[in-house]
Each structure stands twice: as C-alpha cells, then as structure tokens.
Amino acid sequence: RGGVLLGSVPTRRPAAGPHRSSPEVRGGLVGWGTVPRSGLPDSPLSSDDPAQPMTRLLVVTADDFGLTDGVNRAVVRSHREGIVTSTSLLAVGRAYQSAVELARRTPTLTVGVHLAAVGEDPPLLAASDVPSLVDGSGHFPLSYRTVLRRAFLARLDVEDVRRDFRAKIARVMGDGLAVSHLAPHQHLPPSSHTPTSDLQPPLDVARR
C-alpha cells in the first residue's frame, strides 16, 4: 500500500495478454493485481518483448502509525533499517503528533490516512456530528463487527462516515503531510456500506 518502490524481482513475462502483473497489499497480505502495460515507461515492464525480464513492484505498509510512541518508533525503524516503504496514519491516535513529527523527518516514508471507525478513541468531530458511529460515551465501538451490524440493520448513516473520514484526511493534510493513500482499519470500510471512493478524486490518492 502506498507508493514508493522497494525493489525489483526479475521474472519472465507471460507469453500473451494485454496486462502485466503487479503486486498489491490487502489486509496486510501481498497479492498480485494487474496494471496496463503502458503504466511505466522506460521500464522493462513497458516492453512488448515476451522474452524480456519483467519487474514487479512491492510496497510494504505498516499500519497504526500514531497509535503509540512505541508503534511510531517501530514503523520508522522498519523503514530505515527494514523493508517498510509506506505507513497509514491514525488521525485519532494517542501518539498522532509524534507520528507527524517523525514523518516530517522521514520524507522517504510515504504516508496515508488510516480510516478508523472503531477503537478506543473518540472521533475528531463532536459525537453529535457523527451519532451513528459512536456509542453512548461518544467513542467508536471496539469491534468492527459492531459497525457491520449497524450497516446491516441500516443504522449506519453514510453521511456520518463521510464527515468523519473527511475530518481525518483534513487533519493529516492540515499538518503538512502529503497523503498517498487511504487505508481501512480493522477490515473497514466494507465497500458496500462506506463511501471511500468519492473521497478520492479531489485527493488523487490510492484506496487500499
């Protein structure tokens, strides 16, 4: 998830077909998707020669940046000394500000917004602005199952979700960070219930 090149893996191009393979990460697992041949000019992938080696791009993302100071240090260290290339930032995390400072000092680490509708923290907006997302104490539910149940019973207001997600994105961008992608937290949002697609075009970012 996110957007920097970690490295390349030489392989053989498939003998035919209009697309080439390229990896994507879903739920912490690396999988292979398809990208048009023309996507990377000046790359081995842009050649139509079936005998030419093909390069696959791998993006490794660490979630929950901003959750705790320990998580923040681990993410940055994994980027500097390991294979992490991208991270997803929790705008409601207890260690959000320290994560922002670390991100500013680590420009090679791409940063996306972790769209959390569950967890122990309250939303950025007042509970009265997003009533269908919070419990009686004004906090998000602890489990994504609660959110799915609300959606199934038509008790989840899509406009509440939009307001909450836009507030998270605005906070991260307002702190001067370039947003590379939007990523769900605890398997949310399910695409059938939560409107991430219409948040993307103005931002020109990827959805993961």
Tab-separated table of C-alpha atoms in Angstrom:
chain	number	residue	atom	x	y	z
A	1	ARG	CA	0.000	0.000	0.000
A	2	GLY	CA	1.206	3.489	-0.575
A	3	GLY	CA	3.679	4.478	-3.131
A	4	VAL	CA	7.436	4.008	-3.137
A	5	LEU	CA	9.496	1.426	-4.982
A	6	LEU	CA	11.121	-1.058	-2.676
A	7	GLY	CA	12.935	-3.122	-5.238
A	8	SER	CA	12.509	-5.407	-8.181
A	9	VAL	CA	12.114	-9.098	-8.707
A	10	PRO	CA	13.228	-10.382	-12.156
A	11	THR	CA	10.741	-12.766	-13.655
A	12	ARG	CA	9.538	-13.886	-17.055
A	13	ARG	CA	6.790	-12.005	-18.834
A	14	PRO	CA	3.659	-14.025	-19.649
A	15	ALA	CA	3.580	-15.033	-23.312
A	16	ALA	CA	0.404	-13.087	-24.089
A	17	GLY	CA	-2.200	-10.774	-22.642
A	18	PRO	CA	-2.930	-7.025	-22.515
A	19	HIS	CA	-1.827	-6.593	-18.896
A	20	ARG	CA	1.198	-7.226	-16.737
A	21	SER	CA	1.208	-8.414	-13.145
A	22	SER	CA	1.936	-6.082	-10.288
A	23	PRO	CA	1.571	-6.582	-6.533
A	24	GLU	CA	-0.888	-5.002	-4.194
A	25	VAL	CA	-1.331	-5.411	-0.468
A	26	ARG	CA	-4.728	-6.165	1.040
A	27	GLY	CA	-5.252	-6.605	4.741
A	28	GLY	CA	-1.519	-6.907	5.339
A	29	LEU	CA	-1.025	-9.595	2.662
A	30	VAL	CA	0.792	-9.153	-0.624
A	31	GLY	CA	-1.211	-10.176	-3.683
A	32	TRP	CA	-0.876	-9.726	-7.420
A	33	GLY	CA	-3.122	-7.476	-9.456
A	34	THR	CA	-2.939	-6.118	-12.983
A	35	VAL	CA	-1.597	-2.858	-14.356
A	36	PRO	CA	-1.746	-1.707	-18.017
A	37	ARG	CA	1.478	-2.319	-19.950
A	38	SER	CA	1.848	1.379	-20.639
A	39	GLY	CA	1.931	2.297	-16.956
A	40	LEU	CA	5.701	2.510	-16.510
A	41	PRO	CA	7.591	3.981	-19.467
A	42	ASP	CA	11.366	3.462	-19.558
A	43	SER	CA	10.851	0.273	-17.540
A	44	PRO	CA	11.261	-3.373	-18.535
A	45	LEU	CA	7.529	-3.640	-17.969
A	46	SER	CA	6.778	-1.305	-20.862
A	47	SER	CA	8.416	-3.583	-23.414
A	48	ASP	CA	6.324	-5.837	-25.624
A	49	ASP	CA	9.150	-8.342	-25.941
A	50	PRO	CA	7.860	-11.538	-24.216
A	51	ALA	CA	11.444	-12.736	-23.647
A	52	GLN	CA	12.438	-9.619	-21.693
A	53	PRO	CA	12.516	-9.882	-17.856
A	54	MET	CA	9.670	-8.153	-16.043
A	55	THR	CA	9.933	-6.045	-12.882
A	56	ARG	CA	7.344	-6.323	-10.129
A	57	LEU	CA	6.878	-3.502	-7.658
A	58	LEU	CA	6.405	-4.320	-3.976
A	59	VAL	CA	5.020	-1.830	-1.452
A	60	VAL	CA	5.143	-2.796	2.229
A	61	THR	CA	2.914	-0.769	4.566
A	62	ALA	CA	2.919	-0.549	8.360
A	63	ASP	CA	-0.494	0.318	9.808
A	64	ASP	CA	-1.412	2.102	13.043
A	65	PHE	CA	1.193	4.871	12.806
A	66	GLY	CA	0.187	7.279	15.571
A	67	LEU	CA	-1.306	4.634	17.857
A	68	THR	CA	1.511	4.725	20.448
A	69	ASP	CA	5.048	6.073	20.673
A	70	GLY	CA	6.351	2.515	20.512
A	71	VAL	CA	4.455	1.816	17.294
A	72	ASN	CA	5.775	5.072	15.836
A	73	ARG	CA	9.390	4.175	16.584
A	74	ALA	CA	8.909	0.681	15.191
A	75	VAL	CA	7.433	1.977	11.934
A	76	VAL	CA	10.259	4.439	11.332
A	77	ARG	CA	12.936	1.920	12.260
A	78	SER	CA	11.355	-0.682	9.974
A	79	HIS	CA	11.514	1.865	7.171
A	80	ARG	CA	15.094	2.964	7.795
A	81	GLU	CA	16.534	-0.475	8.533
A	82	GLY	CA	13.997	-2.859	7.019
A	83	ILE	CA	11.543	-3.222	4.153
A	84	VAL	CA	8.667	-0.899	5.122
A	85	THR	CA	8.061	1.708	2.418
A	86	SER	CA	4.758	3.234	3.499
A	87	THR	CA	2.595	3.751	6.576
A	88	SER	CA	-1.030	4.526	7.395
A	89	LEU	CA	-1.525	7.263	9.991
A	90	LEU	CA	-4.262	7.190	12.642
A	91	ALA	CA	-5.574	10.750	12.912
A	92	VAL	CA	-7.267	9.823	16.208
A	93	GLY	CA	-4.241	8.010	17.645
A	94	ARG	CA	-2.877	8.964	21.058
A	95	ALA	CA	0.602	9.432	19.568
A	96	TYR	CA	-0.560	11.256	16.453
A	97	GLN	CA	1.540	14.390	16.943
A	98	SER	CA	4.762	12.485	17.483
A	99	ALA	CA	3.983	10.443	14.365
A	100	VAL	CA	3.593	13.648	12.366
A	101	GLU	CA	6.975	14.903	13.573
A	102	LEU	CA	8.629	11.608	12.693
A	103	ALA	CA	7.004	11.640	9.247
A	104	ARG	CA	8.308	15.159	8.602
A	105	ARG	CA	11.825	13.994	9.460
A	106	THR	CA	11.472	10.893	7.267
A	107	PRO	CA	10.436	12.166	3.824
A	108	THR	CA	11.182	8.832	2.123
A	109	LEU	CA	8.346	7.209	4.093
A	110	THR	CA	5.050	7.714	2.253
A	111	VAL	CA	2.055	8.379	4.493
A	112	GLY	CA	-1.606	7.559	4.022
A	113	VAL	CA	-4.652	8.019	6.246
A	114	HIS	CA	-5.852	5.074	8.325
A	115	LEU	CA	-9.648	5.350	8.242
A	116	ALA	CA	-10.622	4.126	11.701
A	117	ALA	CA	-14.273	3.808	12.610
A	118	VAL	CA	-13.505	1.510	15.542
A	119	GLY	CA	-11.186	1.696	18.537
A	120	GLU	CA	-10.915	3.174	21.993
A	121	ASP	CA	-10.589	6.805	20.933
A	122	PRO	CA	-13.336	9.367	20.298
A	123	PRO	CA	-13.813	10.811	16.793
A	124	LEU	CA	-12.259	14.111	15.782
A	125	LEU	CA	-15.727	15.586	15.369
A	126	ALA	CA	-18.273	16.001	18.133
A	127	ALA	CA	-20.316	12.885	18.835
A	128	SER	CA	-23.436	14.824	17.838
A	129	ASP	CA	-21.959	15.288	14.341
A	130	VAL	CA	-21.490	11.540	13.790
A	131	PRO	CA	-24.093	9.904	16.063
A	132	SER	CA	-24.385	6.636	14.127
A	133	LEU	CA	-20.638	5.963	14.510
A	134	VAL	CA	-20.333	6.273	18.295
A	135	ASP	CA	-21.625	4.587	21.431
A	136	GLY	CA	-23.299	6.189	24.443
A	137	SER	CA	-19.970	7.513	25.739
A	138	GLY	CA	-19.178	9.244	22.441
A	139	HIS	CA	-16.460	6.749	21.434
A	140	PHE	CA	-16.108	4.447	18.457
A	141	PRO	CA	-17.127	0.819	19.103
A	142	LEU	CA	-14.259	-1.507	19.968
A	143	SER	CA	-15.009	-4.064	17.254
A	144	TYR	CA	-15.603	-3.743	13.537
A	145	ARG	CA	-18.398	-6.298	13.971
A	146	THR	CA	-20.481	-3.619	15.674
A	147	VAL	CA	-20.096	-1.341	12.667
A	148	LEU	CA	-21.008	-4.138	10.273
A	149	ARG	CA	-24.092	-4.925	12.345
A	150	ARG	CA	-25.181	-1.287	12.262
A	151	ALA	CA	-24.693	-1.192	8.498
A	152	PHE	CA	-26.656	-4.424	8.027
A	153	LEU	CA	-29.530	-3.037	10.108
A	154	ALA	CA	-29.431	0.285	8.207
A	155	ARG	CA	-28.380	2.147	11.353
A	156	LEU	CA	-25.137	3.484	9.888
A	157	ASP	CA	-25.518	6.929	8.330
A	158	VAL	CA	-23.329	7.235	5.245
A	159	GLU	CA	-23.102	11.000	5.736
A	160	ASP	CA	-21.655	10.439	9.213
A	161	VAL	CA	-18.988	8.244	7.652
A	162	ARG	CA	-18.173	10.873	5.035
A	163	ARG	CA	-17.887	13.628	7.634
A	164	ASP	CA	-15.678	11.507	9.863
A	165	PHE	CA	-13.339	10.350	7.086
A	166	ARG	CA	-13.010	13.846	5.641
A	167	ALA	CA	-12.111	15.203	9.079
A	168	LYS	CA	-9.330	12.621	9.389
A	169	ILE	CA	-7.959	13.379	5.944
A	170	ALA	CA	-8.153	17.124	6.579
A	171	ARG	CA	-6.208	16.789	9.840
A	172	VAL	CA	-3.354	14.895	8.229
A	173	MET	CA	-3.173	17.223	5.236
A	174	GLY	CA	-3.520	20.248	7.500
A	175	ASP	CA	-0.374	19.139	9.308
A	176	GLY	CA	1.546	19.369	6.050
A	177	LEU	CA	1.762	15.696	5.128
A	178	ALA	CA	1.186	14.542	1.567
A	179	VAL	CA	-1.457	11.810	1.626
A	180	SER	CA	-0.503	8.887	-0.610
A	181	HIS	CA	-3.397	6.530	0.096
A	182	LEU	CA	-6.482	5.754	2.176
A	183	ALA	CA	-6.463	2.525	4.185
A	184	PRO	CA	-9.179	0.811	6.251
A	185	HIS	CA	-8.741	-0.059	9.924
A	186	GLN	CA	-9.850	-3.495	11.204
A	187	HIS	CA	-11.197	-4.607	7.812
A	188	LEU	CA	-13.292	-1.466	7.439
A	189	PRO	CA	-14.754	0.142	5.447
A	190	PRO	CA	-16.604	-2.543	3.501
A	191	SER	CA	-17.126	-1.040	0.066
A	192	SER	CA	-20.846	-1.786	0.030
A	193	HIS	CA	-21.507	0.421	3.043
A	194	THR	CA	-18.881	3.138	3.323
A	195	PRO	CA	-18.116	5.833	0.744
A	196	THR	CA	-14.343	5.996	0.302
A	197	SER	CA	-14.487	6.205	-3.487
A	198	ASP	CA	-15.981	9.692	-3.553
A	199	LEU	CA	-13.292	10.926	-1.160
A	200	GLN	CA	-10.556	10.017	-3.602
A	201	PRO	CA	-10.869	12.124	-6.757
A	202	PRO	CA	-10.177	15.510	-5.097
A	203	LEU	CA	-7.169	13.999	-3.324
A	204	ASP	CA	-5.727	11.957	-6.202
A	205	VAL	CA	-4.718	9.173	-3.847
A	206	ALA	CA	-4.943	5.403	-3.856
A	207	ARG	CA	-7.516	3.382	-1.929
A	208	ARG	CA	-6.214	0.204	-0.242
